[in-house]
Short mmCIF file of C-alpha atoms and ligand atoms in Angstrom, two decimals:
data_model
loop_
_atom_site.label_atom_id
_atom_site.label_comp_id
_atom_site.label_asym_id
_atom_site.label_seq_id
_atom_site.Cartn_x
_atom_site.Cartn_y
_atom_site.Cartn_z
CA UNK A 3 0.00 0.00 0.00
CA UNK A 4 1.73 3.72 -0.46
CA UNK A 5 1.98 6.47 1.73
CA UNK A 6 0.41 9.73 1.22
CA UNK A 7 3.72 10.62 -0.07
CA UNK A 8 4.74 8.44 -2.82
CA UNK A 9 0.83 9.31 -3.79
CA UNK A 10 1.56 12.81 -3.86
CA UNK A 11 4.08 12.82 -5.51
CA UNK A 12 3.00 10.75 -8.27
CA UNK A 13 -0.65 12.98 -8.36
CA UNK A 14 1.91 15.76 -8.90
CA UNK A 15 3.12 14.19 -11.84
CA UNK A 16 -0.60 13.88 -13.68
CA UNK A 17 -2.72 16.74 -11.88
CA UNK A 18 -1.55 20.13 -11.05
CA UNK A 19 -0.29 20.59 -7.54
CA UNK A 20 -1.58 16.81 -7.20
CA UNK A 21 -5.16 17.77 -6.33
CA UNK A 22 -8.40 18.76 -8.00
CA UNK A 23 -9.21 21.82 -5.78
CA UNK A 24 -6.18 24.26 -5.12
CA UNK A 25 -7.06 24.17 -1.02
CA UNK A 26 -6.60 20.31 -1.02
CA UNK A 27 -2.83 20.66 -1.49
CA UNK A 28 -1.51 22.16 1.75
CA UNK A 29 0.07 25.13 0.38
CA UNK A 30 -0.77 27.54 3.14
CA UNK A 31 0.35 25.47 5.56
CA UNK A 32 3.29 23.22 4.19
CA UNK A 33 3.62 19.48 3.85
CA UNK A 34 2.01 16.88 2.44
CA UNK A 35 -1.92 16.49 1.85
CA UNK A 36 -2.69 12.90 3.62
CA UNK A 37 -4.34 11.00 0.94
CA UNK A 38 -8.09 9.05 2.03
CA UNK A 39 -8.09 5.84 2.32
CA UNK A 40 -11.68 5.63 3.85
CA UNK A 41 -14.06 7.68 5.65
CA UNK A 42 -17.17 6.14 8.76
CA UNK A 43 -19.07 8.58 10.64
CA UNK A 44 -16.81 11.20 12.38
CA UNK A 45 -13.58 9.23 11.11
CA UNK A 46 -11.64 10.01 8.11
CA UNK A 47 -8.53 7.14 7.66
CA UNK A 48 -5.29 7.93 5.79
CA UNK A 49 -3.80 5.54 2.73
CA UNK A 50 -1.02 5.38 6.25
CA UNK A 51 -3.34 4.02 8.83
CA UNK A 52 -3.98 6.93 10.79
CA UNK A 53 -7.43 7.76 12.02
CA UNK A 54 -8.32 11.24 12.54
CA UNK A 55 -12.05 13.07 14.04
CA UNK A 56 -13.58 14.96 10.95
CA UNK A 57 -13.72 18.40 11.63
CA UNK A 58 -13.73 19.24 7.78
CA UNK A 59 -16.83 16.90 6.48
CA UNK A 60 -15.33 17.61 2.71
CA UNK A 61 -16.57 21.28 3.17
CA UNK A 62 -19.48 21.23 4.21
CA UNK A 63 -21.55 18.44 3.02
CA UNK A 64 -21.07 15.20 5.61
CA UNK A 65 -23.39 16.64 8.08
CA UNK A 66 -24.65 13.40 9.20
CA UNK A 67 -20.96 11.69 9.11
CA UNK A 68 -19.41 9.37 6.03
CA UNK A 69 -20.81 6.45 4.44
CA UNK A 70 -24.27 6.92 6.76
CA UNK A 71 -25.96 3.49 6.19
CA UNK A 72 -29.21 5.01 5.33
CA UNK A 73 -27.38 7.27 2.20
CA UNK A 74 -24.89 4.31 1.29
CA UNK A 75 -28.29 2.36 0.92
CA UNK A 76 -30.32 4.68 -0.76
CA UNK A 77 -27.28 5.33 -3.16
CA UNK A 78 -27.00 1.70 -4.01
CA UNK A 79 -30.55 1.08 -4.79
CA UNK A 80 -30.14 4.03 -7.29
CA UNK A 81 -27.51 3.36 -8.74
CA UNK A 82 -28.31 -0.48 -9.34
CA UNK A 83 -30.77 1.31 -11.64
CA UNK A 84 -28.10 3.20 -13.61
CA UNK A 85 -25.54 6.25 -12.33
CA UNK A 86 -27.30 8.63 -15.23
CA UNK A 87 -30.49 8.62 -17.42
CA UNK A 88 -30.41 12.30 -18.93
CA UNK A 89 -34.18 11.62 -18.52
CA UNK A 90 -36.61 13.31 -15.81
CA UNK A 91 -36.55 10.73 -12.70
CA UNK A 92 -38.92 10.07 -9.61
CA UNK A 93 -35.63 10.59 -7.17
CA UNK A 94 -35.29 14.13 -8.96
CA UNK A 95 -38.22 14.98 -8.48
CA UNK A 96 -38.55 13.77 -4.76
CA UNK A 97 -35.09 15.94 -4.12
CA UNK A 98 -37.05 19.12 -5.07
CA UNK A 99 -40.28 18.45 -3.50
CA UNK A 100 -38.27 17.91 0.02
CA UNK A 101 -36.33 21.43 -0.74
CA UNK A 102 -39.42 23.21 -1.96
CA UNK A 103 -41.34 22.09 1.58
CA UNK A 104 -38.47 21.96 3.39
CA UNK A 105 -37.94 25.60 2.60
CA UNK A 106 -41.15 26.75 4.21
CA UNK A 107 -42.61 29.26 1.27
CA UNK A 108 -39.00 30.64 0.77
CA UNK A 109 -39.07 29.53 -3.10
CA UNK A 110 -41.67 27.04 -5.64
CA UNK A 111 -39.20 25.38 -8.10
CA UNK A 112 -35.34 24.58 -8.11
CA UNK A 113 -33.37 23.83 -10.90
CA UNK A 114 -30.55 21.26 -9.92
CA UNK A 115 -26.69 21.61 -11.33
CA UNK A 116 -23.46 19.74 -10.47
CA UNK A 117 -22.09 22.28 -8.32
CA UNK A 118 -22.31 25.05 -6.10
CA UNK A 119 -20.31 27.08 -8.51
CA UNK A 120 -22.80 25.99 -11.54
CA UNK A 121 -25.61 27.42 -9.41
CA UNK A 122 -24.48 30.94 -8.42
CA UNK A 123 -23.43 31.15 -12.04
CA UNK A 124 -27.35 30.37 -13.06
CA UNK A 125 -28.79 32.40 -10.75
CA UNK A 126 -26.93 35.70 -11.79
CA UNK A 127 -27.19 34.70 -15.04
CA UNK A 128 -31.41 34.45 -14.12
CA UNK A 129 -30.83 37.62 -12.47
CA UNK A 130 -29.04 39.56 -15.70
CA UNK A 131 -31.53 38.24 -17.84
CA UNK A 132 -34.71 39.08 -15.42
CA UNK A 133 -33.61 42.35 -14.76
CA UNK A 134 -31.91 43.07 -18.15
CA UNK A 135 -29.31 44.82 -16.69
CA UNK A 136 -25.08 43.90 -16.17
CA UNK A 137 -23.74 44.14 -13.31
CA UNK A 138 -23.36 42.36 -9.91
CA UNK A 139 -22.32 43.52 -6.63
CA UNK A 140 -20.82 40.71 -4.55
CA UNK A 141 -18.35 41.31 -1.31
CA UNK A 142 -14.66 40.88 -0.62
CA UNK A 143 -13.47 37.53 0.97
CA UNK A 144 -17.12 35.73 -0.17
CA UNK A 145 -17.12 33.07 -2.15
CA UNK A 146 -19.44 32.11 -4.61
CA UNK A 147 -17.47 29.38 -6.77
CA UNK A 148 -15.04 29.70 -9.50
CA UNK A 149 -17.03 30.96 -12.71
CA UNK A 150 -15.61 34.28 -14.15
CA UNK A 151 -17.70 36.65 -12.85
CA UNK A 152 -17.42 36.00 -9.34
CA UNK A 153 -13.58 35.51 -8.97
CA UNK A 154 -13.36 38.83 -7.53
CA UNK A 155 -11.82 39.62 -4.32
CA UNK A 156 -13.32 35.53 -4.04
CA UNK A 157 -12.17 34.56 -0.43
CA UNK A 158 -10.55 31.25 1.08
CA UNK A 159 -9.10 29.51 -1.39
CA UNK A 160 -7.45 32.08 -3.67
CA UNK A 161 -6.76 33.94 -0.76
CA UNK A 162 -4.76 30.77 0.91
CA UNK A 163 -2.95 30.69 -1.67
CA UNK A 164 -1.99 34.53 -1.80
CA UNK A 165 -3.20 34.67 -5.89
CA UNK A 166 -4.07 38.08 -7.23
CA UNK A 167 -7.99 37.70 -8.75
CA UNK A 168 -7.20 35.25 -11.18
CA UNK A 169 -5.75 35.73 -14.56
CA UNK A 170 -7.49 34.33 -17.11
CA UNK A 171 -10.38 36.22 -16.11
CA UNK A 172 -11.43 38.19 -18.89
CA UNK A 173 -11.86 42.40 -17.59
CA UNK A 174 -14.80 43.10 -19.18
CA UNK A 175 -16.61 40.26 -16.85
CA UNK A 176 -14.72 41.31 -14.21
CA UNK A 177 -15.54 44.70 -14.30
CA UNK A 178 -19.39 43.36 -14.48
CA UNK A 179 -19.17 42.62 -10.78
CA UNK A 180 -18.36 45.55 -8.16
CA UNK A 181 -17.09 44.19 -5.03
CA UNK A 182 -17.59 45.86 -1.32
CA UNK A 183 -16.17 45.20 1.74
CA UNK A 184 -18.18 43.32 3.76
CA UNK A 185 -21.15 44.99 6.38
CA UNK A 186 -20.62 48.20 4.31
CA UNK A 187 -24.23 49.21 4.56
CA UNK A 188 -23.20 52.63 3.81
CA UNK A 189 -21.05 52.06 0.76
CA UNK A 190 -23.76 49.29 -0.99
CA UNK A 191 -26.21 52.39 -0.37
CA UNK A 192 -23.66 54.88 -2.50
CA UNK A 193 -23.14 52.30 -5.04
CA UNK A 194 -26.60 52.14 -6.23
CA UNK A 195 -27.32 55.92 -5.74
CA UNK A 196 -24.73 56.15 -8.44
CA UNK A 197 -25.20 53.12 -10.76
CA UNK A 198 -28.59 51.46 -9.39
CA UNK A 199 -30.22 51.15 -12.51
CA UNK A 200 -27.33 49.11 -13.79
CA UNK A 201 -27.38 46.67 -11.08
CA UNK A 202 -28.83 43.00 -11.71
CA UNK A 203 -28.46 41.75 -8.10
CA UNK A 204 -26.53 41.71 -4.83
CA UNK A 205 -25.49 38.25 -4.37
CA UNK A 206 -24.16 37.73 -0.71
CA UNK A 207 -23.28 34.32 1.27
CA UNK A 208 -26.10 33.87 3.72
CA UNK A 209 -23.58 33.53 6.51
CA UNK A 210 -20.06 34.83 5.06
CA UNK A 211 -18.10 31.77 5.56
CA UNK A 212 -15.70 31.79 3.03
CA UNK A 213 -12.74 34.20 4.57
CA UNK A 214 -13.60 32.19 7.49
CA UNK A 215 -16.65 32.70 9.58
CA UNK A 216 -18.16 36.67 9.64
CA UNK A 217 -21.08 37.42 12.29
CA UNK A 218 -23.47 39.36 9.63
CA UNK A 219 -24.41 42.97 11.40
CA UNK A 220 -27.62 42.45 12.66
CA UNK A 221 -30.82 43.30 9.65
CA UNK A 222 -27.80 42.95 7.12
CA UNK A 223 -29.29 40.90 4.62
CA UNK A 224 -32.47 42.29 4.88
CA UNK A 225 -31.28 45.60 4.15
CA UNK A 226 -29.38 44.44 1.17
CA UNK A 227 -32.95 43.02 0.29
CA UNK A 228 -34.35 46.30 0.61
CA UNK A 229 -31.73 48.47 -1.72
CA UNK A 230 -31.88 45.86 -3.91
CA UNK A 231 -35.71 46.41 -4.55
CA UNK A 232 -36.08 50.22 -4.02
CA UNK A 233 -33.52 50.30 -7.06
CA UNK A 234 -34.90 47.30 -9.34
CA UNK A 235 -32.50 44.71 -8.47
CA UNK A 236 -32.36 40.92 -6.79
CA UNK A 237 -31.20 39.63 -3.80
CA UNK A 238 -29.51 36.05 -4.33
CA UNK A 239 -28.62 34.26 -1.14
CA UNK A 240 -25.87 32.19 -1.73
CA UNK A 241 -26.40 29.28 0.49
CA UNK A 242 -24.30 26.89 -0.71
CA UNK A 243 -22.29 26.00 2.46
CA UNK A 244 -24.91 27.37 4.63
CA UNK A 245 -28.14 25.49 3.17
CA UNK A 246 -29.18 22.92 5.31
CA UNK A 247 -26.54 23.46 7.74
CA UNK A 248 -26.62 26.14 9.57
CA UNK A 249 -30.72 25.07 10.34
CA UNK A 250 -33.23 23.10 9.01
CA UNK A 251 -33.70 25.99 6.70
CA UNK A 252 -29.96 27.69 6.52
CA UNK A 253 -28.55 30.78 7.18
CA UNK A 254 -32.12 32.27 5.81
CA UNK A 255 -33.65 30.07 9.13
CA UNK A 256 -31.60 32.47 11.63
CA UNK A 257 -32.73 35.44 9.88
CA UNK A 258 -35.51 36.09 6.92
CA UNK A 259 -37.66 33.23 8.08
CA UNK A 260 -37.92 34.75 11.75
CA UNK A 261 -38.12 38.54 10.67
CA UNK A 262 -40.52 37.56 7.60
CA UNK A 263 -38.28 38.50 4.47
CA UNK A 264 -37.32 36.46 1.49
CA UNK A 265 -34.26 36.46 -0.69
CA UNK A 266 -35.34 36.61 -4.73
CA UNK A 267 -32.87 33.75 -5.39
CA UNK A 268 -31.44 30.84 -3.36
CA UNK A 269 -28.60 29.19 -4.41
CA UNK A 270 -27.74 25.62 -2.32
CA UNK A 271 -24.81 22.98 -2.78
CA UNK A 272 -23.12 20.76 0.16
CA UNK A 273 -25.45 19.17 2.26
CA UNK A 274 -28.09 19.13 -0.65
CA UNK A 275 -26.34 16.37 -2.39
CA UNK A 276 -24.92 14.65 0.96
CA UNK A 277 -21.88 14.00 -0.81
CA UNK A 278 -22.29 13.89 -4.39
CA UNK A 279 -22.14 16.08 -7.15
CA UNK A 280 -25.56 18.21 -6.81
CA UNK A 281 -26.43 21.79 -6.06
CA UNK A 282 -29.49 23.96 -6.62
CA UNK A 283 -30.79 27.27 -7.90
CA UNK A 284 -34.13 27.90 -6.08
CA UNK A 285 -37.12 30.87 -5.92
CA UNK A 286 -40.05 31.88 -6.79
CA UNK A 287 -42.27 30.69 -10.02
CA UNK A 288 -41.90 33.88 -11.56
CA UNK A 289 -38.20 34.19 -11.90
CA UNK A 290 -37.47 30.42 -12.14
CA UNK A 291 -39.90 30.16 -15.14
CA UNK A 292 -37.22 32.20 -16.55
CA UNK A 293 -35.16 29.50 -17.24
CA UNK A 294 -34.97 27.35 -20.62
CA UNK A 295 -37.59 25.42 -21.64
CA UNK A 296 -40.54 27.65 -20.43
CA UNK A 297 -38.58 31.03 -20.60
CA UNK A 298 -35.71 32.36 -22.81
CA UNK A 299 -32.71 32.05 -19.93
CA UNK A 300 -30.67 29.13 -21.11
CA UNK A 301 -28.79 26.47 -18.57
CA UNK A 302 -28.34 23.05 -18.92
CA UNK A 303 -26.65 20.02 -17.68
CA UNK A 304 -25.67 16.76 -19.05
CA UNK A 305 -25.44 15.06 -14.96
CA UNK A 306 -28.05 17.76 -13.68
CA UNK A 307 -30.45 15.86 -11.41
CA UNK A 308 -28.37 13.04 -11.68
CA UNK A 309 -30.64 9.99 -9.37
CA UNK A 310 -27.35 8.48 -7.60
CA UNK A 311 -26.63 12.34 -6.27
CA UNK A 312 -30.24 12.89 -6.24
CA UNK A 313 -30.26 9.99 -3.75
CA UNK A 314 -27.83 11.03 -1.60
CA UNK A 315 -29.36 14.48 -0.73
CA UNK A 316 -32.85 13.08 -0.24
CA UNK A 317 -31.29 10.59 2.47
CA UNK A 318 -29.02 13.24 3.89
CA UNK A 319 -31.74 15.61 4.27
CA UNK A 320 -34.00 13.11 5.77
CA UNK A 321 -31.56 12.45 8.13
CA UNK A 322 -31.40 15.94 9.55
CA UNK A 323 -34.37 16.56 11.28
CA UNK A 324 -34.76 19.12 14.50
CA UNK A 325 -33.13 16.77 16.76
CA UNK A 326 -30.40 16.07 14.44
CA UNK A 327 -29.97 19.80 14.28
CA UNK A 328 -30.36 20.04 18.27
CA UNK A 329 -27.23 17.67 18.61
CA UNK A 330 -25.12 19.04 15.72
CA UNK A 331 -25.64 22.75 17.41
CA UNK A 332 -24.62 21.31 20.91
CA UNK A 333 -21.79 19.26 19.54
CA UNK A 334 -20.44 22.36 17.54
CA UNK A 335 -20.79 24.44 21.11
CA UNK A 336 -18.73 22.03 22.54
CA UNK A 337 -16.06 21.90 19.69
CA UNK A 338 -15.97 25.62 19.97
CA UNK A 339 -15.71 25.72 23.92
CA UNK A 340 -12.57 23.18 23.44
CA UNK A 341 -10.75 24.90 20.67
CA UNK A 342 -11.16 28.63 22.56
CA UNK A 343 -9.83 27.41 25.92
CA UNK A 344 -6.73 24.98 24.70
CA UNK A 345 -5.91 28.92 23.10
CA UNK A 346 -6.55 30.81 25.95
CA UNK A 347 -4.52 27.83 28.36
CA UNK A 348 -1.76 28.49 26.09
CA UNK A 349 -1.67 32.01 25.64
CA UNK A 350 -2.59 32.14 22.17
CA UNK A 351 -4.24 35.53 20.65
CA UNK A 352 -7.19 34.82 18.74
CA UNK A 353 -11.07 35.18 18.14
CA UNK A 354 -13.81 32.55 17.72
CA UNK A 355 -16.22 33.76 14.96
CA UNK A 356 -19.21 31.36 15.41
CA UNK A 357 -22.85 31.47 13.65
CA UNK A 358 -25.57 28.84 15.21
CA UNK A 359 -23.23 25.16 14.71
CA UNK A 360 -20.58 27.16 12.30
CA UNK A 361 -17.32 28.54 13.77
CA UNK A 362 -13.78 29.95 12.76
CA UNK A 363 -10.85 30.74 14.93
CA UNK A 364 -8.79 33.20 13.62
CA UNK A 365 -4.79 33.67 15.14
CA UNK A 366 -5.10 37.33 15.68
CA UNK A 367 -5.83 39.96 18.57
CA UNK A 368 -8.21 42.23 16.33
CA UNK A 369 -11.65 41.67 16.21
CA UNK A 370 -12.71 39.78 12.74
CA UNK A 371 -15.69 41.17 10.69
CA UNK A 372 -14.50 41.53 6.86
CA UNK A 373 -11.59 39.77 4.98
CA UNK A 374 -9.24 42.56 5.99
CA UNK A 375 -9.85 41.85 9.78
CA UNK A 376 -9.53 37.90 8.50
CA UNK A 377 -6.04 38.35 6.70
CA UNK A 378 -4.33 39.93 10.28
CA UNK A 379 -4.69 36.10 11.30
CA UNK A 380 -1.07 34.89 12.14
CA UNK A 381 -0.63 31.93 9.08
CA UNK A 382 2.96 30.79 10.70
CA UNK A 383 1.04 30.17 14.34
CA UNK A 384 -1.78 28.64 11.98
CA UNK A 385 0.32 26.61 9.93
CA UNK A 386 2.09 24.86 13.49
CA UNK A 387 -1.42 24.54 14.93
CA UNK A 388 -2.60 22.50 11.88
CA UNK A 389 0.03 20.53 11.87
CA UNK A 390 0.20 19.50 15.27
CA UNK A 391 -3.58 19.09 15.44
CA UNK A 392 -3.46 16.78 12.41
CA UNK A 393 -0.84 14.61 14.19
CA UNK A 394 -2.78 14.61 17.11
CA UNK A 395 -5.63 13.44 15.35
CA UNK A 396 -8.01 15.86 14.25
CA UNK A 397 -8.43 16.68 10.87
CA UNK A 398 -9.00 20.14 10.46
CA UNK A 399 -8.98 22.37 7.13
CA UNK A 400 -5.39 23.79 6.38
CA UNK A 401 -5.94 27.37 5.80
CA UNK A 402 -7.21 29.65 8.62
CA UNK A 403 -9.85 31.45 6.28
CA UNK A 404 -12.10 28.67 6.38
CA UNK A 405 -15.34 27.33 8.61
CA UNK A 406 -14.56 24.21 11.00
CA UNK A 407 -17.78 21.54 9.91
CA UNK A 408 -18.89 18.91 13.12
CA UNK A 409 -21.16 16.49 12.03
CA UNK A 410 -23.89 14.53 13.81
CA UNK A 411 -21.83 11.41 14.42
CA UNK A 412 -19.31 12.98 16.29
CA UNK A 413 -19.62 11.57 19.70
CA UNK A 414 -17.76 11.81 23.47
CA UNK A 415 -14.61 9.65 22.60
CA UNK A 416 -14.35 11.91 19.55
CA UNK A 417 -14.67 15.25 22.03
CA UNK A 418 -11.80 13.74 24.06
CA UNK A 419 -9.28 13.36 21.20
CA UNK A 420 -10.27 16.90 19.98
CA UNK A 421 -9.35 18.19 23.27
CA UNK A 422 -6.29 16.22 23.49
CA UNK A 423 -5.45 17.59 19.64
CA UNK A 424 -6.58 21.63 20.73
CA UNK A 425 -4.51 21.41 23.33
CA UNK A 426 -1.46 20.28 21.09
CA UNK A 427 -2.57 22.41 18.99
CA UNK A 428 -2.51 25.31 20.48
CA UNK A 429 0.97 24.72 22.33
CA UNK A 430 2.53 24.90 18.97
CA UNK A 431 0.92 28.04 17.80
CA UNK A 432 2.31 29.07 20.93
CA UNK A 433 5.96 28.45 20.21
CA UNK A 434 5.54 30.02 16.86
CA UNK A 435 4.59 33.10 18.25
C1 PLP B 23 -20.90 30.05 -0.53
C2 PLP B 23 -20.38 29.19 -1.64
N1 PLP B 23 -20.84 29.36 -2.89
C3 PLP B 23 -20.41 28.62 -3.92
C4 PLP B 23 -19.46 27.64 -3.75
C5 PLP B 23 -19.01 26.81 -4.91
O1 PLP B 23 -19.50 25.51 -4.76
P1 PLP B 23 -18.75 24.29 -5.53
O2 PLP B 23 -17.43 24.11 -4.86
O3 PLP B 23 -19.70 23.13 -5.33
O4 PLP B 23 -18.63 24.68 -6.95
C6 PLP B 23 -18.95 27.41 -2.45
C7 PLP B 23 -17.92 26.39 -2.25
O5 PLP B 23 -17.30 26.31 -1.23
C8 PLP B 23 -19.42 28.21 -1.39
O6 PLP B 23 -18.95 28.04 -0.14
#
């Protein structure tokens, strides 16, 4: 059997940097990626043997823990029927009938993709063509996947890796989207006194996640709501990493489905496909009849609604219901609580960012609310904390701009070796410091 190192270094020969998503590769923090042998419940295990608690969940979408009997099940049974019609399918179907409900009144139809990245790209691209109009305001350090017109000031991974926005990036999108620093009320409001009519839509993550966790100012995304409308534009929540997750209903849950407002456009990904290729564009008849074949808006997809994926999310999402959520919340609290006071035992500047079971912890004395706040994070201290936690057992994501992810099968034992691995941890930041 071969180590993660005689992997890696043959995946270096065939795939750039050895990986198929730039943040996979360690760069940030230095060393080698730890190839996956297997992953069961909370417990990911390396090509080496090793055993580690997940604290990563593969971004987001292993809420309810790897290889879950009930989606390994449901996933066999569909695909013992074929991995891919290209046809309309009663699984597909199912999938958005649970996320229409599931979603309270929030939105009527969805329109499934691939990826998270394939669905913010259809939604502004619903959005230009509803509205008529070019350009998109988005803010720095969120993500909203890789297609051209959001890699602007884009957040964790192209900022772990320190690239400029990247080239290949033609200017004339680029300069489609207007980026803001993040909570800027004030400066959103100037933008569309000056260019208003211009604007197609404010797309912002329902819970900025993606330059590590950001606590939204309170009414934030219902005031970007508001400007949005008083000028002609759309709202799109990008709940990719939050759908599902952060409640039963998302980030949208802790906020517009308590105070009574609805984003124009919901975009999901993660937990919606439990684990397999699947993500979702989602609102209201009127905009989402937009779309090709009843209106003029074209998208497409060769794998879209694909049943194995389509299979996965429906069992994933059964699987999470309020006491699911009750436990994830607590265990998060708990994960949180260790993390914060192996840091404080050892001395160790920094400041938990955490959002209902979502968290960050950021190396740095200054309070974090935008991506500039994020990048005064100490990456050295980060880099020795990652490390050490890794050997110790927990396997935690190697850049500090990103979200730590508990699932629902992470259980006492697992608590204690997290503890034993914070407190390692956070000894080693300390010496680097
Ligand atoms: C908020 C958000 N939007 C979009 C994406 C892109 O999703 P995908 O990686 O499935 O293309 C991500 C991925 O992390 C995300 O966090």
């Amino acid at each position: 059997m071969s180590s993660s190192e005689e992997l890696f270094a043959r995946a270096q020969q065939v795939m750039p940097g050895g990986v198929s998503s730039p943040v996979r590769a360690y760069r940030r923090v230095g060393g080698t990626p730890r190839f996956v042998r297997e992953a069961h419940g909370s417990h990911v295990t390396d090509v080496d043997g090793r055993q580690y608690v997940d604290l990563v969940c593969s971004w987001g979408p292993m809420i309810a823990g790897h290889a879950h009997p009930a989606v390994v099940e449901a996933v066999q049974r569909a695909v013992a029927g074929s991995t891919s019609f290209g046809a309309p399918c009663e699984i597909e179907l199912q999938l958005a009938e649970a996320v229409v409900a599931r979603m309270a009144g929030a939105i009527d139809k969805v329109r499934f993709t691939c990826s998270g990245t394939e669905a913010v790209m259809t939604a502004a691209r619903l959005a230009r063509g509803a509205t008529g109009r070019p350009l998109i305001v988005k803010f720095i350090g969120c993500y909203h996947g890789h297609a051209d017109s959001f890699l602007v000031s884009a957040g964790s991974g192209v900022a772990s890796l320190g690239l400029p926005d990247s080239p290949g990036v033609p200017r004339e999108i680029a300069s489609d989207t207007i980026a803001l620093p993040y909570g800027r009320l004030d400066l959103v409001e100037e933008l569309f006194a000056a260019r208003g009519e211009q604007v197609a839509a404010i797309v912002t993550e329902g819970t900025p996640a993606n330059m590590g966790v950001i606590v939204a100012p309170e009414g934030f995304n219902r005031r970007l709501g508001e400007i949005a409308h008083t000028h002609g534009a759309l709202l799109i929540q990008d709940e990719v990493l939050t759908g599902f997750r952060l409640s039963r209903t998302g980030a949208w849950g802790l906020t517009g489905q308590r105070e009574g407002w609805v984003p124009d456009l919901f975009t999901f990904g993660k937990v919606i496909g439990g684990g397999m290729p699947l993500a979702a564009v989602g609102g209201k008849t009127d905009l989402m009849d937009q779309l090709a074949p009843v209106g003029p808006v074209y998208q497409a997809g060769t794998l879209s609604g694909n049943p194995a994926a389509c299979a996965a999310g429906l069992a994933t999402l059964g699987l999470m219901d309020d006491q699911a959520y009750n436990k994830l919340d607590a265990t998060a609290d708990k994960v949180a609580a260790i993390v914060h006071s192996a840091l404080d035992a050892a001395g160790v500047a920094h400041q938990l960012n955490k959002v209902s079971n979502l968290f960050s912890v950021f190396l740095t004395d200054q309070p974090v609310v935008d991506f500039a706040s994020a990048s005064t994070q100490d990456h050295e201290a980060f880099a020795r904390f990652f490390h050490a936690a890794l050997d110790a057992g927990a396997w935690i994501a190697p850049s500090g701009f990103e979200a730590w992810f508990c699932s629902t099968a992470i259980d006492d034992d697992d608590l204690q070796t997290i503890e034993t691995a914070m407190t390692e941890a956070a000894q080693a930041a300390a010496r680097a410091q």
